[in-house]
mmCIF file of C-alpha atoms in Angstrom:
data_model
loop_
_atom_site.group_PDB
_atom_site.id
_atom_site.type_symbol
_atom_site.label_atom_id
_atom_site.label_comp_id
_atom_site.label_asym_id
_atom_site.label_seq_id
_atom_site.Cartn_x
_atom_site.Cartn_y
_atom_site.Cartn_z
ATOM 1 C CA GLU A 5 0.000 0.000 0.000
ATOM 2 C CA ALA A 6 1.387 3.388 -0.975
ATOM 3 C CA GLY A 7 1.900 5.758 1.917
ATOM 4 C CA VAL A 8 1.215 9.448 2.180
ATOM 5 C CA THR A 9 3.231 11.291 -0.423
ATOM 6 C CA GLN A 10 4.124 14.957 -0.431
ATOM 7 C CA PHE A 11 5.553 17.182 -3.121
ATOM 8 C CA PRO A 12 7.884 18.975 -3.317
ATOM 9 C CA SER A 13 10.240 17.627 -0.706
ATOM 10 C CA HIS A 14 12.004 20.979 -0.548
ATOM 11 C CA SER A 15 11.104 24.382 -1.929
ATOM 12 C CA VAL A 16 13.186 27.537 -1.742
ATOM 13 C CA ILE A 17 11.397 30.752 -2.662
ATOM 14 C CA GLU A 18 11.778 34.451 -2.086
ATOM 15 C CA LYS A 19 9.581 36.509 0.154
ATOM 16 C CA GLY A 20 6.455 37.548 -1.686
ATOM 17 C CA GLN A 21 6.392 34.573 -4.005
ATOM 18 C CA THR A 22 3.787 31.835 -4.055
ATOM 19 C CA VAL A 23 4.275 28.171 -3.257
ATOM 20 C CA THR A 24 1.858 25.284 -3.533
ATOM 21 C CA LEU A 25 2.427 22.100 -1.601
ATOM 22 C CA ARG A 26 0.670 18.897 -2.512
ATOM 23 C CA CYS A 27 -0.325 15.894 -0.451
ATOM 24 C CA ASP A 28 -1.631 12.556 -1.670
ATOM 25 C CA PRO A 29 -3.126 10.647 1.255
ATOM 26 C CA ILE A 30 -3.488 6.906 1.521
ATOM 27 C CA SER A 31 -6.265 5.768 -0.783
ATOM 28 C CA GLY A 32 -9.532 5.485 1.107
ATOM 29 C CA HIS A 33 -8.468 7.732 3.966
ATOM 30 C CA ASP A 34 -11.156 10.362 4.327
ATOM 31 C CA ASN A 35 -9.318 12.325 7.007
ATOM 32 C CA LEU A 36 -6.474 14.524 5.855
ATOM 33 C CA TYR A 37 -4.464 16.807 8.117
ATOM 34 C CA TRP A 38 -1.859 19.480 7.579
ATOM 35 C CA TYR A 39 0.713 20.229 10.277
ATOM 36 C CA ARG A 40 3.726 22.511 10.371
ATOM 37 C CA ARG A 41 6.983 22.417 12.309
ATOM 38 C CA VAL A 42 8.980 25.612 12.505
ATOM 39 C CA MET A 43 12.641 25.704 13.588
ATOM 40 C CA GLY A 44 12.597 22.597 15.765
ATOM 41 C CA LYS A 45 9.568 23.740 17.722
ATOM 42 C CA GLU A 46 6.384 21.824 18.301
ATOM 43 C CA ILE A 47 4.462 20.320 15.411
ATOM 44 C CA LYS A 48 1.440 22.567 15.064
ATOM 45 C CA PHE A 49 -1.926 21.615 13.660
ATOM 46 C CA LEU A 50 -3.061 23.652 10.663
ATOM 47 C CA LEU A 51 -6.277 22.073 9.433
ATOM 48 C CA HIS A 52 -8.320 18.944 8.969
ATOM 49 C CA PHE A 53 -10.332 17.759 5.974
ATOM 50 C CA VAL A 54 -12.985 15.086 6.003
ATOM 51 C CA LYS A 55 -13.235 14.147 2.364
ATOM 52 C CA GLU A 56 -13.471 17.499 0.583
ATOM 53 C CA SER A 57 -14.863 19.449 3.536
ATOM 54 C CA LYS A 58 -12.815 21.516 5.954
ATOM 55 C CA GLN A 59 -13.652 20.066 9.343
ATOM 56 C CA ASP A 60 -11.357 22.302 11.350
ATOM 57 C CA GLU A 61 -9.113 25.074 10.102
ATOM 58 C CA SER A 62 -8.464 26.663 13.467
ATOM 59 C CA GLY A 63 -4.705 26.299 13.097
ATOM 60 C CA MET A 64 -4.318 28.195 9.836
ATOM 61 C CA PRO A 65 -2.043 31.162 10.608
ATOM 62 C CA ASN A 66 -3.696 33.775 8.405
ATOM 63 C CA ASN A 67 -5.409 34.331 5.090
ATOM 64 C CA ARG A 68 -2.169 33.928 3.155
ATOM 65 C CA PHE A 69 -2.677 30.196 3.560
ATOM 66 C CA LEU A 70 -5.263 28.404 1.446
ATOM 67 C CA ALA A 71 -5.918 24.685 1.571
ATOM 68 C CA GLU A 72 -8.080 22.748 -0.823
ATOM 69 C CA ARG A 73 -9.083 19.161 -1.318
ATOM 70 C CA THR A 74 -11.192 19.061 -4.413
ATOM 71 C CA GLY A 75 -12.866 15.715 -4.967
ATOM 72 C CA GLY A 76 -11.756 14.490 -1.581
ATOM 73 C CA THR A 77 -8.537 12.966 -2.844
ATOM 74 C CA TYR A 78 -5.287 14.921 -2.867
ATOM 75 C CA SER A 79 -4.906 18.226 -1.098
ATOM 76 C CA THR A 80 -2.952 21.379 -1.817
ATOM 77 C CA LEU A 81 -1.719 24.037 0.559
ATOM 78 C CA LYS A 82 -0.921 27.350 -1.047
ATOM 79 C CA VAL A 83 1.015 30.127 0.629
ATOM 80 C CA GLN A 84 0.582 33.481 -1.094
ATOM 81 C CA PRO A 85 2.485 35.725 -0.602
ATOM 82 C CA ALA A 86 5.104 33.867 1.380
ATOM 83 C CA GLU A 87 6.781 35.531 4.347
ATOM 84 C CA LEU A 88 10.019 34.660 6.127
ATOM 85 C CA GLU A 89 8.179 33.202 9.128
ATOM 86 C CA ASP A 90 6.442 30.674 6.888
ATOM 87 C CA SER A 91 9.669 28.707 6.623
ATOM 88 C CA GLY A 92 9.396 25.261 8.123
ATOM 89 C CA VAL A 93 8.440 21.698 7.386
ATOM 90 C CA TYR A 94 4.847 21.103 6.349
ATOM 91 C CA PHE A 95 3.561 17.641 7.122
ATOM 92 C CA CYS A 96 0.486 15.996 5.727
ATOM 93 C CA ALA A 97 -1.160 13.037 7.448
ATOM 94 C CA SER A 98 -4.191 10.897 6.794
ATOM 95 C CA SER A 99 -6.375 8.448 8.678
ATOM 96 C CA GLN A 100 -9.305 6.187 7.962
ATOM 97 C CA VAL A 101 -13.004 7.008 7.922
ATOM 98 C CA GLY A 102 -14.011 8.488 11.225
ATOM 99 C CA GLY A 103 -10.369 8.333 12.164
ATOM 100 C CA LEU A 104 -11.055 6.050 15.064
ATOM 101 C CA LEU A 105 -9.684 2.649 15.782
ATOM 102 C CA ALA A 106 -11.591 0.206 17.925
ATOM 103 C CA SER A 107 -9.729 1.798 20.796
ATOM 104 C CA GLY A 108 -11.284 5.143 19.945
ATOM 105 C CA ALA A 109 -8.000 6.668 18.884
ATOM 106 C CA ASN A 110 -7.024 8.503 15.744
ATOM 107 C CA VAL A 111 -3.735 7.083 14.470
ATOM 108 C CA LEU A 112 -2.208 9.124 11.687
ATOM 109 C CA THR A 113 0.025 8.114 8.803
ATOM 110 C CA PHE A 114 2.390 10.922 7.888
ATOM 111 C CA GLY A 115 4.126 11.936 4.726
ATOM 112 C CA ALA A 116 7.818 12.815 4.719
ATOM 113 C CA GLY A 117 7.035 16.512 4.732
ATOM 114 C CA SER A 118 7.716 19.456 2.472
ATOM 115 C CA ARG A 119 10.471 21.721 3.661
ATOM 116 C CA LEU A 120 9.780 25.339 2.772
ATOM 117 C CA THR A 121 12.540 27.932 2.910
ATOM 118 C CA VAL A 122 11.547 31.552 2.363
ATOM 119 C CA LEU A 123 14.455 33.903 1.715
ATOM 120 C CA SER B 8 -1.940 25.941 22.246
ATOM 121 C CA GLN B 9 0.757 23.352 22.761
ATOM 122 C CA GLN B 10 -0.640 20.304 24.469
ATOM 123 C CA GLY B 11 2.272 17.914 24.751
ATOM 124 C CA GLU B 12 5.726 18.880 25.879
ATOM 125 C CA GLU B 13 8.598 16.417 25.797
ATOM 126 C CA ASP B 14 11.554 16.339 28.115
ATOM 127 C CA PRO B 15 14.506 16.287 27.681
ATOM 128 C CA GLN B 16 14.886 18.162 24.418
ATOM 129 C CA ALA B 17 17.877 16.014 23.511
ATOM 130 C CA LEU B 18 19.357 12.767 24.763
ATOM 131 C CA SER B 19 22.601 11.022 23.837
ATOM 132 C CA ILE B 20 23.222 7.453 24.919
ATOM 133 C CA GLN B 21 25.494 4.536 24.160
ATOM 134 C CA GLU B 22 24.205 1.632 22.130
ATOM 135 C CA GLY B 23 22.720 -0.951 24.437
ATOM 136 C CA GLU B 24 21.663 1.552 27.084
ATOM 137 C CA ASN B 25 18.087 2.486 27.838
ATOM 138 C CA ALA B 26 16.548 5.785 26.799
ATOM 139 C CA THR B 27 13.782 7.442 28.760
ATOM 140 C CA MET B 28 11.851 10.509 27.726
ATOM 141 C CA ASN B 29 8.851 12.201 29.239
ATOM 142 C CA CYS B 30 5.791 14.006 28.009
ATOM 143 C CA SER B 31 3.614 16.399 29.972
ATOM 144 C CA TYR B 32 0.286 17.704 28.799
ATOM 145 C CA LYS B 33 -2.230 20.277 29.977
ATOM 146 C CA THR B 34 -5.789 19.064 29.579
ATOM 147 C CA SER B 35 -7.588 15.781 30.113
ATOM 148 C CA ILE B 36 -7.015 13.367 27.289
ATOM 149 C CA ASN B 37 -8.653 10.439 25.583
ATOM 150 C CA ASN B 38 -5.478 8.831 24.334
ATOM 151 C CA LEU B 39 -1.757 9.490 24.174
ATOM 152 C CA GLN B 40 0.430 8.296 21.334
ATOM 153 C CA TRP B 41 4.147 8.279 20.694
ATOM 154 C CA TYR B 42 5.586 8.833 17.228
ATOM 155 C CA ARG B 43 9.136 8.594 15.888
ATOM 156 C CA GLN B 44 10.645 10.684 13.144
ATOM 157 C CA ASN B 45 13.857 9.640 11.482
ATOM 158 C CA SER B 46 15.756 12.411 9.748
ATOM 159 C CA GLY B 47 14.081 13.413 6.495
ATOM 160 C CA ARG B 48 11.185 11.052 6.989
ATOM 161 C CA GLY B 49 7.618 11.357 8.176
ATOM 162 C CA LEU B 50 6.423 10.597 11.672
ATOM 163 C CA VAL B 51 5.731 6.951 12.359
ATOM 164 C CA HIS B 52 3.256 5.775 14.973
ATOM 165 C CA LEU B 53 4.928 3.693 17.685
ATOM 166 C CA ILE B 54 2.460 3.010 20.445
ATOM 167 C CA LEU B 55 -0.838 4.198 21.859
ATOM 168 C CA ILE B 56 -2.035 4.247 25.461
ATOM 169 C CA ARG B 57 -5.595 5.043 26.464
ATOM 170 C CA SER B 58 -6.490 7.296 29.347
ATOM 171 C CA ASN B 59 -7.682 4.355 31.455
ATOM 172 C CA GLU B 60 -4.434 2.439 30.970
ATOM 173 C CA ARG B 61 -1.283 2.862 33.024
ATOM 174 C CA GLU B 62 1.318 0.895 31.089
ATOM 175 C CA LYS B 63 1.762 -0.594 27.627
ATOM 176 C CA HIS B 64 4.531 -2.617 26.070
ATOM 177 C CA SER B 65 5.495 -3.136 22.452
ATOM 178 C CA GLY B 66 8.753 -4.915 21.760
ATOM 179 C CA ARG B 67 11.529 -2.796 23.279
ATOM 180 C CA LEU B 68 9.125 0.043 24.019
ATOM 181 C CA ARG B 69 7.424 0.671 27.334
ATOM 182 C CA VAL B 70 4.980 3.501 27.827
ATOM 183 C CA THR B 71 3.495 4.661 31.094
ATOM 184 C CA LEU B 72 0.693 7.121 31.681
ATOM 185 C CA ASP B 73 -0.092 9.004 34.866
ATOM 186 C CA THR B 74 -3.273 10.976 34.327
ATOM 187 C CA SER B 75 -3.109 12.498 37.817
ATOM 188 C CA LYS B 76 0.195 14.117 36.889
ATOM 189 C CA LYS B 77 -0.771 14.591 33.245
ATOM 190 C CA SER B 78 2.415 12.904 32.146
ATOM 191 C CA SER B 79 3.690 9.954 30.158
ATOM 192 C CA SER B 80 7.056 8.339 29.700
ATOM 193 C CA LEU B 81 8.552 6.351 26.847
ATOM 194 C CA LEU B 82 11.319 3.879 27.606
ATOM 195 C CA ILE B 83 13.371 2.312 24.848
ATOM 196 C CA THR B 84 15.365 -0.615 26.147
ATOM 197 C CA ALA B 85 18.634 -1.939 24.711
ATOM 198 C CA SER B 86 18.913 0.958 22.282
ATOM 199 C CA ARG B 87 20.317 0.520 18.785
ATOM 200 C CA ALA B 88 21.807 2.968 16.318
ATOM 201 C CA ALA B 89 18.580 2.747 14.335
ATOM 202 C CA ASP B 90 16.713 4.241 17.301
ATOM 203 C CA THR B 91 18.415 7.560 16.574
ATOM 204 C CA ALA B 92 15.453 9.816 15.817
ATOM 205 C CA SER B 93 13.129 12.452 17.237
ATOM 206 C CA TYR B 94 10.312 11.189 19.403
ATOM 207 C CA PHE B 95 7.023 13.017 19.819
ATOM 208 C CA CYS B 96 4.067 12.502 22.073
ATOM 209 C CA ALA B 97 0.626 13.340 20.748
ATOM 210 C CA THR B 98 -2.634 13.710 22.602
ATOM 211 C CA ASP B 99 -6.272 14.008 21.765
ATOM 212 C CA TRP B 100 -9.006 15.098 24.161
ATOM 213 C CA CYS B 101 -12.736 15.331 24.694
ATOM 214 C CA ASN B 102 -14.562 14.959 21.388
ATOM 215 C CA ASP B 103 -11.695 16.474 19.426
ATOM 216 C CA TYR B 104 -9.697 13.707 17.807
ATOM 217 C CA LYS B 105 -7.123 15.861 16.089
ATOM 218 C CA LEU B 106 -3.721 15.249 17.603
ATOM 219 C CA SER B 107 -1.625 17.831 19.415
ATOM 220 C CA PHE B 108 2.133 17.320 19.358
ATOM 221 C CA GLY B 109 5.023 18.609 21.365
ATOM 222 C CA ALA B 110 8.450 19.758 20.207
ATOM 223 C CA GLY B 111 9.947 16.292 20.524
ATOM 224 C CA THR B 112 12.978 14.670 22.118
ATOM 225 C CA THR B 113 15.954 14.107 19.853
ATOM 226 C CA VAL B 114 17.665 10.837 20.717
ATOM 227 C CA THR B 115 21.153 10.015 19.497
ATOM 228 C CA VAL B 116 22.420 6.481 19.992
ATOM 229 C CA ARG B 117 26.200 6.261 19.774
ATOM 230 C CA ALA B 118 27.781 3.086 18.453
#
């Protein structure tokens, strides 16, 4: 089974430019999450999709960030215009329908991340 | 806000030794999970402990949970070079099943 794939693995852009990150979740996983880790700090939640709907976008930093999941398959996260503080590693993760195991826990499968460097 | 917080931030041990790291959290939880991240890779789920459990084992991993202290520990026994990685605890709470992570503990196992 293919895992969660993210593209690009690394992107270097200048302040003010636009970058679009893509995530392909595990096939059949309705839950898709975006997280971000900045400079070795905690991994922060950005948003959660259930299929194509945004279930929770409380972690999105500001309106320069736009996430989409058209058709409920892959997702994109666009940063426009990018600022220096947007640099970090953006992780995508997915989990099964309802996200709950028999134990009632949501176990996520992560992609390798997209490292964004804004100069 | 940050829910889990790991301690120590970094740990260096000799191969064969045990590694212990701790996680503290702020609110009541449903479950606590530990994940590992090898350099350049995604996070990998290691083990899950529910709020009504006190200890879980999986291979060389032992996790404890003390809900009265809002803390958990992860013990890796007989460490190997391949255990070199960052380890994160993640919690979920109430009816919110999204996971909150800490900043992680970076473990280096020296050969």
